[in-house]
CSV table of C-alpha atoms in Angstrom, one decimal:
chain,number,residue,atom,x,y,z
M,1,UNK,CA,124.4,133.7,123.8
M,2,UNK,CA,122.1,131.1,124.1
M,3,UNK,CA,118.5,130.7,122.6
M,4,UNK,CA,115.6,129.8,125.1
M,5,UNK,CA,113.3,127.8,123.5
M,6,UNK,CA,109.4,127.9,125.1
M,7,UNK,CA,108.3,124.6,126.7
M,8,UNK,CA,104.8,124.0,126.3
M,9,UNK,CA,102.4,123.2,129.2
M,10,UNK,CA,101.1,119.6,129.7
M,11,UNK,CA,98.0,120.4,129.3
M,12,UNK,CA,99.1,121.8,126.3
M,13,UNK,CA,100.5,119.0,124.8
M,14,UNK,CA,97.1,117.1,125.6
M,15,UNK,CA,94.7,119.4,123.9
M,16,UNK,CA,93.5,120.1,120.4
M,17,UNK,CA,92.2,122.9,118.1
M,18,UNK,CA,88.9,121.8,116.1
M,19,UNK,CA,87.1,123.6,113.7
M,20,UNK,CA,83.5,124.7,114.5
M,21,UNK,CA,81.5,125.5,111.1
M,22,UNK,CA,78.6,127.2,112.6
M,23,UNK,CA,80.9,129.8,113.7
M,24,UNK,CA,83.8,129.2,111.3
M,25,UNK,CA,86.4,129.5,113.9
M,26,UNK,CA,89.0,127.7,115.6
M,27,UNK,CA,88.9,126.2,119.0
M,28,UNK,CA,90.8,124.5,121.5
M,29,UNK,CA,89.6,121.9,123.5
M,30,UNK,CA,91.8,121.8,127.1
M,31,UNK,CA,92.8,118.5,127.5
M,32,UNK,CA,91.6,116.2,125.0
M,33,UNK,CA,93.6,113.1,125.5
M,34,UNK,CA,96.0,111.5,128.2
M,35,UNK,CA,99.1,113.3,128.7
M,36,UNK,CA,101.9,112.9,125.8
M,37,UNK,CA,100.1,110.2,124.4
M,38,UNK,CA,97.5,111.7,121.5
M,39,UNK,CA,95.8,109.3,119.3
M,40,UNK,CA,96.5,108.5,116.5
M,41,UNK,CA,93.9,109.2,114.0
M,42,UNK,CA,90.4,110.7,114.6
M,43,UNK,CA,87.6,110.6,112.8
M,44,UNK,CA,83.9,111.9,112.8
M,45,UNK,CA,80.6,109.9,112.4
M,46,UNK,CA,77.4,111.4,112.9
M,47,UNK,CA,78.9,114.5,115.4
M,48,UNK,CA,81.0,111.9,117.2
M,49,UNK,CA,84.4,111.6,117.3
M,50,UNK,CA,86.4,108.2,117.4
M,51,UNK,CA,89.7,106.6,117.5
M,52,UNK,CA,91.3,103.3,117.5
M,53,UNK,CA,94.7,103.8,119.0
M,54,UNK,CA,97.4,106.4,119.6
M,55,UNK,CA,101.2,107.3,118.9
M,56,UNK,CA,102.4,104.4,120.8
M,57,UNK,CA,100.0,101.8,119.4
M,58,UNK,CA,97.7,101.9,115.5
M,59,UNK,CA,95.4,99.4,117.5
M,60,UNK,CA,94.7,99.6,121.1
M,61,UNK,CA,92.4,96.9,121.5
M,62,UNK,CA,88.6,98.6,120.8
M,63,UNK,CA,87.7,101.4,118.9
M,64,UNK,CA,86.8,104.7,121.2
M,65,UNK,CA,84.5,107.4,121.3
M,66,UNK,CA,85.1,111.2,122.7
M,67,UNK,CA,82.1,112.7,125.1
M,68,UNK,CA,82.6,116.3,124.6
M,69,UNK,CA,80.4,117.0,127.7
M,70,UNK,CA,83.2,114.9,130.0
M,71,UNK,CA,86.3,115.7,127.8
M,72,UNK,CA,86.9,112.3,128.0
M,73,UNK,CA,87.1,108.7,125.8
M,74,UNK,CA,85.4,105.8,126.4
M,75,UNK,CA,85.4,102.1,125.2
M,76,UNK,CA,83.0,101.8,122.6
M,77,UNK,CA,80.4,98.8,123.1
M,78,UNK,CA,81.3,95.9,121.4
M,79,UNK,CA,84.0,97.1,120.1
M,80,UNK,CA,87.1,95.5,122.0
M,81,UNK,CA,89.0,93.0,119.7
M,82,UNK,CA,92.2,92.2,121.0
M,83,UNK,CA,93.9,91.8,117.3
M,84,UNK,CA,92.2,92.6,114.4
M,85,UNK,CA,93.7,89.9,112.4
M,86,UNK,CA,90.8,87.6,114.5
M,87,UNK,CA,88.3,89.0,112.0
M,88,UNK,CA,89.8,87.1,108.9
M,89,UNK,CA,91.4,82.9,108.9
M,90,UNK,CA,95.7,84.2,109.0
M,91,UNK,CA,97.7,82.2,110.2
M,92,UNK,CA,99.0,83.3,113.6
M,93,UNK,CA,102.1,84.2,112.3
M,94,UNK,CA,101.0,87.1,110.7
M,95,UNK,CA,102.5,90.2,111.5
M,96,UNK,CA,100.7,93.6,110.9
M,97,UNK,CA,102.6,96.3,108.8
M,98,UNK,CA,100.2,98.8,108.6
M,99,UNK,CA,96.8,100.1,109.8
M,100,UNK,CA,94.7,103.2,108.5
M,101,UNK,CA,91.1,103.9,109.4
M,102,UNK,CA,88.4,105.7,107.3
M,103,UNK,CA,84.5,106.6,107.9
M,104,UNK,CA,81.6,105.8,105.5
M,105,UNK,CA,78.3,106.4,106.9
M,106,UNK,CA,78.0,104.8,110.4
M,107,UNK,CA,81.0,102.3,109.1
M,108,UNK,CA,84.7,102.8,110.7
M,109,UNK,CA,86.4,101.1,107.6
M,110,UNK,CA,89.7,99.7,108.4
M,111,UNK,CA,92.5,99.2,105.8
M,112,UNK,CA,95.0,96.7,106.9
M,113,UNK,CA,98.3,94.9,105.6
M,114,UNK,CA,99.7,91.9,107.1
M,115,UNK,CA,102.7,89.9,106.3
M,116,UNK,CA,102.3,86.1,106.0
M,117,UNK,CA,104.6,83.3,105.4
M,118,UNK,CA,104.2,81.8,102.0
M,119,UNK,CA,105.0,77.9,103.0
M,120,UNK,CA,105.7,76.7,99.5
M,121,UNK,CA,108.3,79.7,99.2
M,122,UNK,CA,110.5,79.2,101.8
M,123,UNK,CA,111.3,82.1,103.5
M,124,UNK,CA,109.2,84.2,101.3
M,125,UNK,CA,106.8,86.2,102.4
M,126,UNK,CA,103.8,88.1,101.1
M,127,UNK,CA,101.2,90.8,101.6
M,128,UNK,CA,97.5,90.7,102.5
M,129,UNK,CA,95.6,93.3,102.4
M,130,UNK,CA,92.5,93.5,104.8
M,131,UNK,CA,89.2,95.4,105.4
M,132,UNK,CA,87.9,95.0,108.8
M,133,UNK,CA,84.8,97.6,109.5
M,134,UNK,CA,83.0,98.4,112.6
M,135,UNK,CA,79.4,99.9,112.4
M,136,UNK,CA,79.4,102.5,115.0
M,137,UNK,CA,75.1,102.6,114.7
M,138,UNK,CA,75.0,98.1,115.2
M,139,UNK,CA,72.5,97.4,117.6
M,140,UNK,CA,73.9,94.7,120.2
M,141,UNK,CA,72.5,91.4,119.7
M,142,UNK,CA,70.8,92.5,116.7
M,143,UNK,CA,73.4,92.4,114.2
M,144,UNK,CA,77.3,92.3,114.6
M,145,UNK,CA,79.3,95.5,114.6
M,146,UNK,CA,82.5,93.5,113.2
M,147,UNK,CA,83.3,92.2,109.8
M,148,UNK,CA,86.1,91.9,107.7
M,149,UNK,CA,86.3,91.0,103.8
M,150,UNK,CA,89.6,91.1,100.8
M,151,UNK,CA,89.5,94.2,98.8
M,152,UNK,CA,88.8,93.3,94.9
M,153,UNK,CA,91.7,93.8,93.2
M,154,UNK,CA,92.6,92.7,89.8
M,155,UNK,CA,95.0,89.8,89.1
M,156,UNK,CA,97.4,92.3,87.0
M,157,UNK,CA,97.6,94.8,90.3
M,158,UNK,CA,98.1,92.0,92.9
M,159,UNK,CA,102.1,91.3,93.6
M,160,UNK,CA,103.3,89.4,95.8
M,161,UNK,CA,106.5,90.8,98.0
M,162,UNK,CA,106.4,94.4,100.2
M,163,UNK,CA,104.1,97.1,100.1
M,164,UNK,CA,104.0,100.1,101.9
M,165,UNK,CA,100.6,102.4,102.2
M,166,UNK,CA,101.2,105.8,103.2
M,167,UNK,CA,97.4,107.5,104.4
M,168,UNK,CA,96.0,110.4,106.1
M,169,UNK,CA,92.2,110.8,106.6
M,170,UNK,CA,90.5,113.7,106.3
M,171,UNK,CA,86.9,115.2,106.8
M,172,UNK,CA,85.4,117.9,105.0
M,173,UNK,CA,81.7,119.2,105.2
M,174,UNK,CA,80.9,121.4,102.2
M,175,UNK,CA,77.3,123.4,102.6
M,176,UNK,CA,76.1,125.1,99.9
């Protein structure tokens, strides 16, 4: 005897279930993203939703924002960077191991690792740790929505070799 397993629907596959707090219920929203391909991570600023890449991809290129109205996502002005490693002076043989985003404020606060070639080393190589941030609210031609700065660490917690970051982000709106 054989087991039949339920196939879900395309269009649910494409859809998501999001909390609403007013009403304290769950709901799904139909169709949320292109077919089989969800994003990545999604995060909330200000009662907008945004994402910087999908399954496939950490970094698609520009950072995007969800119109709830449409049910659809758009490029984000001024946001398209083709590599995020253009915000900081690597060498272009750095590779990218890992990419997590976070949301302070207006700020979209991207953690990033890198490996780079050491030259004196060989072939050793090292990791550098990044923080590029986008500032959803920048006015264009007023100030720029891109900038990118070394986390402070101290010099007994920096090693050079591997590391591996592991994140998920989360939002949580408490009311009292």
């Amino acid at each position: 005897m054989a087991a039949v397993l339920p196939q879900s629907s395309a269009l649910e596959r494409s859809s998501a279930e999001v909390f609403d707090c007013a009403r304290g219920v769950w709901e799904i929203i139909p169709g949320m993203w292109q077919l089989d391909v969800p994003p990545n991570q999604i995060v909330a600023v200000a009662g907008r939703l945004f994402s910087s890449g999908d399954c496939l991809n950490s970094w698609k290129g520009h950072v995007e924002v969800y119109d709830g109205e449409l049910n659809i996502w758009s490029i984000m002005d001024h946001s398209t960077l083709p590599d995020l490693s253009l915000l900081a002076t690597l060498p272009p043989s750095a590779q990218r191991l890992y990419l997590t985003m976070a949301v302070v404020d207006t700020q979209l606060y991207f953690l990033a690792g890198y490996q780079v070639a050491v030259a004196d080393a060989g072939d050793g190589f090292r990791t550098v740790s990044l923080v590029h941030s986008f500032d959803t609210g920048a006015t264009p031609g007023v100030m720029p929505a891109w900038s990118s700065f070394h986390p402070t660490m101290d010099q007994e917690s920096v090693e050079d070799g591997s590391k591996e970051l592991l994140s998920q982000c989360c939002s949580v709106q408490l009311s009292s």
